[in-house]
Coordinates of C-alpha atoms and ligand atoms in Angstrom, one line a residue:
M1 CA 127.3 -24.5 51.5
K2 CA 130.4 -26.0 53.0
K3 CA 131.0 -28.7 55.5
I4 CA 134.0 -29.8 57.7
V5 CA 135.1 -33.4 57.2
I6 CA 137.3 -35.0 60.0
E7 CA 139.0 -38.3 59.9
G8 CA 138.9 -39.4 63.5
N9 CA 141.4 -41.1 65.8
Q10 CA 144.5 -39.2 64.7
T11 CA 147.1 -38.3 67.4
L12 CA 147.8 -34.6 67.7
S13 CA 151.3 -33.3 68.5
G14 CA 153.2 -30.1 67.8
T15 CA 152.2 -26.5 68.6
I16 CA 148.9 -24.6 68.2
N17 CA 149.2 -20.8 68.6
I18 CA 146.2 -19.1 70.1
D19 CA 144.8 -16.1 68.3
G20 CA 143.3 -12.9 69.7
A21 CA 140.0 -13.3 71.6
K22 CA 136.9 -13.1 69.5
N23 CA 134.9 -11.6 72.4
S24 CA 137.5 -8.8 72.9
A25 CA 138.1 -8.1 69.2
V26 CA 134.4 -7.7 68.5
A27 CA 134.2 -5.0 71.2
L28 CA 137.5 -3.3 70.5
I29 CA 136.6 -2.7 66.8
P30 CA 133.4 -0.7 67.6
A31 CA 135.3 1.0 70.5
A32 CA 137.9 2.3 68.0
I33 CA 135.4 4.9 66.6
L34 CA 135.4 6.7 69.9
S35 CA 138.9 8.0 69.1
D36 CA 139.0 11.5 67.7
E37 CA 142.2 10.6 65.9
F38 CA 143.0 7.1 64.8
T39 CA 143.7 3.7 66.4
T40 CA 145.6 0.5 65.8
I41 CA 144.5 -2.9 67.1
Y42 CA 147.0 -5.7 67.0
N43 CA 146.5 -9.5 67.2
V44 CA 143.0 -9.4 65.6
P45 CA 141.8 -12.9 64.9
N46 CA 140.9 -14.0 61.3
I47 CA 137.3 -14.8 62.0
S48 CA 134.2 -13.9 60.0
D49 CA 132.7 -11.8 62.8
K50 CA 135.6 -9.4 62.4
N51 CA 134.8 -9.0 58.6
V52 CA 131.2 -8.1 59.4
L53 CA 132.4 -5.4 61.9
I54 CA 134.8 -4.0 59.3
N55 CA 131.9 -3.7 56.8
I56 CA 129.9 -1.8 59.4
L57 CA 132.9 0.6 59.9
K58 CA 133.1 1.1 56.1
D59 CA 129.3 1.9 56.0
L60 CA 130.0 4.5 58.6
N61 CA 132.6 6.0 56.3
C62 CA 135.6 5.0 58.5
Q63 CA 138.9 4.2 56.9
V64 CA 140.1 0.7 57.7
L65 CA 143.5 -0.7 56.7
E66 CA 144.1 -4.4 57.4
T67 CA 147.5 -5.9 57.3
D68 CA 148.0 -9.4 58.6
N69 CA 146.5 -9.3 62.1
I70 CA 146.7 -5.5 62.5
L71 CA 143.7 -3.1 62.0
N72 CA 144.2 0.6 61.5
I73 CA 141.0 2.5 61.9
N74 CA 140.4 6.2 61.3
S75 CA 137.0 7.5 62.1
S76 CA 137.6 11.2 61.6
S77 CA 135.2 11.4 58.7
L78 CA 132.6 9.2 60.3
K79 CA 129.0 9.5 58.9
N80 CA 126.4 8.4 61.4
V81 CA 124.1 6.4 59.2
L82 CA 121.6 3.5 60.1
I83 CA 123.5 0.3 60.7
R84 CA 121.8 -2.2 58.4
E85 CA 120.1 -5.4 59.5
D86 CA 121.9 -7.6 57.0
L87 CA 125.1 -6.7 59.0
T88 CA 123.7 -6.4 62.6
S89 CA 121.9 -9.7 62.3
K90 CA 125.1 -11.7 61.7
L91 CA 126.5 -11.3 65.2
R92 CA 125.5 -10.3 68.7
A93 CA 128.4 -7.9 69.1
S94 CA 127.1 -5.5 66.5
Y95 CA 125.3 -4.0 69.5
Y96 CA 128.6 -2.4 70.7
F97 CA 128.0 0.2 68.0
M98 CA 125.1 1.4 70.2
G99 CA 127.4 2.4 73.0
A100 CA 130.2 3.6 70.8
L101 CA 128.0 5.8 68.5
L102 CA 126.0 7.1 71.4
G103 CA 129.2 8.0 73.3
K104 CA 130.7 9.7 70.2
C105 CA 127.7 11.3 68.4
K106 CA 124.8 11.1 71.0
H107 CA 122.7 9.5 68.3
V108 CA 122.5 5.9 67.0
E109 CA 120.2 4.1 64.5
I110 CA 120.8 0.4 64.5
C111 CA 118.9 -2.7 63.5
L112 CA 118.5 -5.6 65.9
P113 CA 121.6 -7.7 66.8
G114 CA 121.9 -11.4 65.9
G115 CA 124.2 -14.0 67.5
C116 CA 124.1 -17.7 68.4
N117 CA 120.6 -19.2 69.1
I118 CA 121.3 -20.3 72.7
G119 CA 118.2 -19.0 74.4
A120 CA 116.6 -15.6 75.2
R121 CA 119.2 -12.9 75.0
P122 CA 117.5 -9.6 76.0
I123 CA 119.5 -6.3 76.0
D124 CA 117.4 -4.5 78.7
Y125 CA 120.4 -3.8 80.9
H126 CA 122.2 -2.1 78.0
L127 CA 119.2 0.1 77.3
K128 CA 118.4 0.9 80.9
G129 CA 122.1 2.0 81.3
F130 CA 121.9 4.3 78.2
E131 CA 118.6 5.8 79.6
Q132 CA 120.3 6.4 83.0
L133 CA 123.0 8.4 81.1
G134 CA 120.3 10.6 79.6
A135 CA 119.4 8.8 76.3
K136 CA 115.9 8.3 74.9
I137 CA 115.2 5.0 73.2
T138 CA 112.6 4.5 70.5
I139 CA 112.1 1.1 68.9
E140 CA 110.6 1.2 65.4
D141 CA 110.0 -2.1 63.6
N142 CA 113.4 -3.7 63.5
K143 CA 115.5 -0.8 64.6
Y144 CA 116.6 1.1 67.7
I145 CA 116.9 4.8 67.7
I146 CA 118.9 6.0 70.7
D147 CA 119.3 9.7 71.1
A148 CA 120.6 12.1 73.8
K149 CA 120.8 15.8 74.0
K150 CA 123.5 15.4 76.6
L151 CA 125.0 12.4 78.3
E152 CA 125.6 12.8 82.0
G153 CA 127.5 10.4 84.3
A154 CA 125.2 8.2 86.5
K155 CA 125.3 5.4 89.1
I156 CA 124.2 2.3 87.3
Y157 CA 123.5 -1.0 89.0
L158 CA 123.3 -4.1 86.8
D159 CA 120.8 -6.7 87.9
F160 CA 123.3 -9.3 86.5
P161 CA 127.0 -8.8 85.7
S162 CA 126.4 -8.8 81.9
V163 CA 129.5 -8.7 79.8
G164 CA 127.8 -6.9 76.9
A165 CA 126.0 -4.3 79.1
T166 CA 129.2 -3.5 81.1
I167 CA 131.1 -2.8 77.9
N168 CA 128.3 -0.9 76.2
I169 CA 127.8 1.3 79.2
M170 CA 131.6 2.0 79.4
L171 CA 131.5 2.9 75.7
A172 CA 128.5 5.3 76.1
S173 CA 129.8 7.0 79.2
V174 CA 133.5 7.5 78.4
K175 CA 132.8 11.0 77.0
A176 CA 129.8 11.9 79.2
S177 CA 130.0 14.8 81.5
G178 CA 130.8 13.8 85.1
T179 CA 131.4 10.4 86.6
T180 CA 129.7 7.1 85.9
I181 CA 129.9 4.1 88.3
I182 CA 128.8 0.6 87.2
Y183 CA 128.0 -1.5 90.2
N184 CA 127.8 -5.3 89.8
A185 CA 129.9 -5.0 86.6
A186 CA 131.1 -8.1 84.8
K187 CA 134.7 -9.0 85.5
E188 CA 135.7 -10.9 82.4
P189 CA 139.2 -10.3 81.0
E190 CA 137.7 -8.9 77.8
I191 CA 136.3 -6.0 79.8
V192 CA 139.8 -5.2 81.1
N193 CA 141.1 -5.3 77.4
V194 CA 138.4 -2.8 76.3
A195 CA 139.0 -0.5 79.3
T196 CA 142.8 -0.5 78.6
F197 CA 142.2 0.5 75.0
L198 CA 139.9 3.4 76.0
N199 CA 142.4 4.5 78.7
N200 CA 145.2 4.4 76.1
M201 CA 143.1 6.9 74.1
G202 CA 142.9 9.1 77.2
A203 CA 139.8 7.8 78.9
K204 CA 139.7 7.7 82.7
I205 CA 138.4 4.3 83.7
T206 CA 139.4 2.5 86.9
G207 CA 138.2 -0.7 88.4
A208 CA 137.8 -2.8 85.2
G209 CA 138.1 -6.4 86.2
T210 CA 136.3 -5.8 89.5
S211 CA 132.6 -5.4 90.2
K212 CA 132.8 -1.6 90.5
I213 CA 133.9 0.3 87.5
K214 CA 134.4 4.1 87.6
I215 CA 134.4 6.2 84.4
E216 CA 135.2 9.9 84.6
G217 CA 134.1 11.4 81.4
V218 CA 136.6 13.2 79.1
E219 CA 136.0 15.5 76.2
F220 CA 138.6 14.2 73.8
L221 CA 140.0 10.8 73.0
H222 CA 143.3 10.8 71.1
K223 CA 145.0 8.1 69.1
G224 CA 145.2 4.7 70.8
I225 CA 146.7 1.2 70.4
I226 CA 145.8 -2.1 71.9
E227 CA 146.7 -5.8 71.5
V228 CA 143.8 -8.2 71.7
I229 CA 144.3 -10.7 74.6
P230 CA 144.6 -14.4 73.7
D231 CA 141.3 -16.2 73.2
R232 CA 140.6 -18.2 76.3
I233 CA 137.8 -20.1 74.7
E234 CA 139.8 -21.0 71.7
A235 CA 142.6 -22.1 74.0
A236 CA 140.2 -24.2 76.1
T237 CA 138.9 -25.9 72.9
Y238 CA 142.4 -27.0 71.8
I239 CA 143.4 -27.9 75.4
I240 CA 140.4 -30.3 75.4
A241 CA 141.5 -31.6 72.0
G242 CA 144.9 -32.4 73.6
A243 CA 143.2 -34.2 76.5
L244 CA 141.3 -36.3 74.0
V245 CA 143.9 -37.2 71.4
G246 CA 147.1 -35.2 72.2
N247 CA 150.6 -36.5 72.6
N248 CA 152.6 -33.6 74.1
L249 CA 150.4 -31.2 72.2
K250 CA 151.5 -27.6 73.0
I251 CA 149.0 -24.8 73.2
N252 CA 150.8 -21.5 73.1
G253 CA 149.0 -18.4 74.4
V254 CA 147.4 -19.6 77.7
I255 CA 147.1 -17.0 80.4
K256 CA 146.7 -19.0 83.6
E257 CA 144.6 -16.3 85.4
H258 CA 142.1 -16.4 82.6
M259 CA 141.6 -20.2 82.7
E260 CA 141.8 -21.2 86.4
S261 CA 138.3 -22.7 86.4
L262 CA 139.1 -25.0 83.5
L263 CA 142.6 -25.9 84.7
S264 CA 141.4 -26.9 88.2
K265 CA 138.7 -29.1 86.7
L266 CA 141.3 -30.8 84.5
S267 CA 143.5 -31.5 87.6
E268 CA 140.4 -32.9 89.4
M269 CA 139.9 -35.2 86.4
N270 CA 143.6 -36.3 86.5
V271 CA 144.3 -34.9 83.1
N272 CA 148.0 -34.9 82.3
Y273 CA 149.1 -31.3 81.5
K274 CA 151.9 -28.9 82.4
L275 CA 151.8 -25.1 82.1
K276 CA 155.0 -23.1 81.8
D277 CA 154.9 -19.4 81.1
F278 CA 152.2 -19.2 78.4
E279 CA 152.6 -22.7 77.0
L280 CA 150.5 -25.6 78.1
T281 CA 151.6 -29.1 77.1
I282 CA 148.9 -31.8 77.3
S283 CA 148.5 -35.5 76.4
K284 CA 145.6 -37.9 76.2
T285 CA 144.9 -39.3 79.6
D286 CA 143.4 -42.7 80.3
N287 CA 141.1 -43.3 83.4
M288 CA 139.9 -39.7 83.7
K289 CA 137.7 -39.1 86.7
P290 CA 134.1 -37.8 86.2
V291 CA 133.4 -34.3 87.6
S292 CA 130.5 -31.9 88.3
I293 CA 130.7 -28.4 86.7
K294 CA 128.4 -25.4 86.8
S295 CA 128.8 -22.5 84.4
Q296 CA 129.2 -19.1 86.2
V297 CA 130.4 -15.6 85.5
F298 CA 134.1 -15.0 85.6
P299 CA 136.2 -16.3 87.4
G300 CA 133.7 -19.2 87.5
F301 CA 133.6 -21.8 84.8
V302 CA 132.7 -19.9 81.6
T303 CA 129.5 -21.0 79.8
D304 CA 131.3 -20.9 76.4
M305 CA 133.5 -23.8 77.5
G306 CA 130.6 -26.0 78.5
Q307 CA 129.8 -27.6 75.1
P308 CA 133.4 -28.4 74.3
M309 CA 133.9 -29.7 77.8
S310 CA 130.9 -32.1 77.4
V311 CA 132.9 -34.0 74.9
L312 CA 135.8 -34.6 77.3
L313 CA 133.3 -35.7 79.9
T314 CA 132.0 -38.5 77.6
Q315 CA 135.5 -39.9 77.9
C316 CA 135.6 -40.0 81.7
D317 CA 135.0 -43.2 83.6
G318 CA 131.7 -42.6 85.3
I319 CA 128.9 -40.0 85.5
S320 CA 129.6 -36.3 85.1
F321 CA 127.3 -33.3 85.4
F322 CA 127.4 -30.0 83.5
E323 CA 124.9 -27.4 84.7
E324 CA 124.3 -24.4 82.4
T325 CA 123.2 -21.4 84.4
I326 CA 123.8 -18.5 82.0
Y327 CA 121.7 -19.4 79.0
D328 CA 118.4 -21.4 78.8
N329 CA 119.0 -23.2 75.5
R330 CA 122.7 -24.2 75.2
M331 CA 122.2 -27.9 74.5
G332 CA 122.2 -28.0 70.7
H333 CA 125.3 -30.3 70.7
V334 CA 123.7 -33.0 72.8
K335 CA 121.5 -34.6 70.1
Y336 CA 124.5 -34.9 67.8
L337 CA 126.9 -36.2 70.4
N338 CA 124.4 -38.8 71.3
N339 CA 124.1 -39.7 67.6
M340 CA 127.8 -40.3 67.6
G341 CA 127.5 -42.7 70.6
A342 CA 127.6 -40.5 73.7
D343 CA 125.2 -41.1 76.5
I344 CA 124.0 -37.7 77.6
K345 CA 120.7 -37.0 79.2
V346 CA 119.4 -33.4 79.7
K347 CA 117.4 -32.7 82.8
E348 CA 116.3 -29.0 82.9
N349 CA 119.6 -27.2 82.3
T350 CA 121.9 -30.0 83.4
E351 CA 123.7 -32.5 81.2
I352 CA 124.1 -35.9 82.8
I353 CA 127.0 -37.5 80.9
C354 CA 127.7 -41.2 81.4
G355 CA 131.2 -42.3 80.3
K356 CA 133.2 -43.7 79.0
T357 CA 131.6 -44.1 75.5
K358 CA 133.3 -44.8 72.2
L359 CA 132.3 -42.2 69.6
Q360 CA 131.6 -43.0 66.0
G361 CA 131.9 -40.5 63.1
K362 CA 128.5 -39.3 61.8
K363 CA 126.9 -36.6 59.7
V364 CA 126.1 -33.8 62.2
I365 CA 125.0 -30.2 62.3
A366 CA 126.7 -27.2 64.1
T367 CA 123.7 -25.5 65.6
D368 CA 125.7 -22.7 67.1
L369 CA 129.4 -21.7 67.5
R370 CA 130.4 -23.7 70.6
A371 CA 128.1 -26.6 69.7
G372 CA 130.1 -26.7 66.4
A373 CA 133.4 -26.7 68.4
S374 CA 132.2 -29.6 70.4
L375 CA 131.4 -31.6 67.3
V376 CA 134.9 -30.9 65.9
L377 CA 136.3 -32.3 69.2
A378 CA 134.0 -35.3 69.0
G379 CA 135.1 -35.9 65.4
L380 CA 138.8 -35.8 66.4
V381 CA 138.3 -38.6 69.0
A382 CA 135.7 -40.6 67.1
D383 CA 136.3 -43.7 64.9
K384 CA 135.9 -43.1 61.2
T385 CA 134.7 -39.9 59.5
T386 CA 132.6 -37.0 60.9
E387 CA 130.9 -34.5 58.6
I388 CA 129.8 -31.3 60.1
S389 CA 127.4 -28.9 58.3
Q390 CA 126.4 -25.3 59.0
I391 CA 130.0 -24.5 59.6
D392 CA 129.5 -20.8 59.3
H393 CA 128.9 -20.9 63.0
I394 CA 132.3 -22.3 63.7
L395 CA 134.1 -19.9 61.3
R396 CA 132.6 -17.0 63.2
G397 CA 134.8 -17.7 66.2
Y398 CA 137.7 -20.0 65.3
A399 CA 140.5 -18.5 63.3
N400 CA 142.1 -20.9 60.7
I401 CA 140.8 -23.9 62.5
V402 CA 141.4 -26.4 59.7
E403 CA 145.1 -25.2 59.2
K404 CA 145.7 -25.2 63.0
L405 CA 144.5 -28.8 63.4
N406 CA 146.2 -30.2 60.3
N407 CA 149.5 -28.6 61.4
V408 CA 149.5 -30.8 64.5
G409 CA 148.5 -34.0 62.7
A410 CA 144.7 -34.0 62.3
K411 CA 143.0 -34.8 59.0
V412 CA 140.5 -32.1 58.6
K413 CA 139.2 -30.4 55.4
I414 CA 136.5 -28.0 54.3
V415 CA 134.5 -29.3 51.3
D416 CA 131.4 -28.2 49.3
E417 CA 128.2 -30.0 50.4
Ligands
EPZ501 C1 129.1 -12.5 76.0 O1 127.7 -12.4 75.6 C2 129.8 -13.4 75.0 N1 129.6 -12.7 73.7 C3 129.2 -14.8 75.1 O2 130.0 -15.6 74.2 C4 129.3 -15.3 76.5 O3 128.7 -16.5 76.5 C5 128.7 -14.3 77.5 O4 129.3 -13.0 77.3 C6 128.9 -14.8 78.9 O5 130.3 -14.9 79.2 C7 130.4 -11.7 73.3 O6 131.2 -11.2 74.1 C8 130.1 -11.2 72.0 P1 125.9 -11.4 78.9 P2 126.8 -11.4 76.2 O7 125.3 -10.1 78.6 O8 127.5 -10.1 76.5 C9 121.3 -12.0 80.4 C10 130.4 -17.2 72.6 O9 130.2 -18.4 72.5 N2 121.1 -10.6 80.0 O10 127.0 -11.5 79.9 O11 125.6 -11.3 75.3 C11 121.6 -12.9 79.2 O12 120.3 -13.3 78.6 C12 129.4 -16.2 73.0 O13 131.5 -16.7 72.2 C13 119.9 -10.0 80.3 O14 119.0 -10.6 80.8 O15 126.4 -12.1 77.6 C14 122.3 -14.0 79.8 O16 121.5 -14.9 80.4 C15 128.0 -16.8 73.2 N3 119.7 -8.7 79.9 C16 123.2 -13.3 80.9 O17 122.5 -12.1 81.2 C17 120.7 -8.0 79.3 O18 120.5 -6.8 79.0 C18 124.6 -13.1 80.5 O19 124.7 -12.3 79.3 C19 122.0 -8.6 79.1 C20 122.1 -9.9 79.5

């Protein structure tokens, strides 16, 4: 077991380059198998979730060549075998092999997906979507068997604009006969990235990035390339680090349109930042104003930024509120931030954060990915040393986090527990 050790109170300056988005890459890799030729994915982040998905591809007899941040995937000799639980349980996004294999082979056998423990995470919208396309679903012990004689385009209305269901239905319907329309689709940038990849292979998808996506089925998907978009959650995490302990810290790879909700809150708080082209420069700001934030689907304030943002709110002068509306149990960070000296009360799904409080380094536990990110941020601004255990959660989603932070002046290391 490893832990991250952070010496607090160091000033960060220099440049942090943002890697490809985890939540795009984890969908693009399964999407690659839909090509009847081969595909190349650029700017793939060096995260452990990627390694698990590559292992699934290898189990499916796909050829995978990885050089630096580029993945070449050839699925022409694909063998449609059961996707094992020891792999599926490591991440939520293993469920994108449901849509991809259903779309390609009309048959999938896959064990239950895993992912962060942040509340109930049903996949009923995905399954209903597959059924509407003509699939039959059987659940046997710990596995789903999804089978279709024929996939036919359908009009599918999502009860909630789910990111995963929108992508999975696109993957399953891209080779169906006829036209599929997804109403109340999710609009997140990662969905546009996946649709662009499929269109590069010859798919006919329009409307990605809006709430109505139209997919005209095609018979063949040729070779395709795609670049993973920058990770807006990784960018947000380092932007918050800059607001806490930065001195002209530069974050390179910020797409303004993907981050409006965060940037407008930072302005409301009087945080000192400048964005030019794709580079954001940020410094520690004294006298930050408290704010109220509510997580929402894109373009609202993304739930994944909530836990990191809580740390910044502990440093505002006054009472801030963060209401989590997407997940029912995304408060794993609160206990540990309070151990470090924060004053956060949780009422239903709202954090009430009283600032400003001085944080002290402590031994803490990363209960999930973004909780872990929030503890790294707290460690950067705290006095003395913070030791974070269960760091596998953090390494699932933050590429080279230790190197990136140390390059800009932090004192962070990974050691054996
Ligand atoms: C994606 O999860 C992300 N994960 C999450 O990021 C992110 O928090 C979430 O989208 C929202 O933006 C990946 O992309 C791998 P949803 P996903 O389906 O697709 C309910 C991170 O920290 N729902 O949009 O699983 C669900 O319970 C992670 O990087 C159903 O009820 O999220 C939730 O309340 C964590 N039935 C809401 O919808 C369904 O069939 C949104 O979920 C599907 C979802």
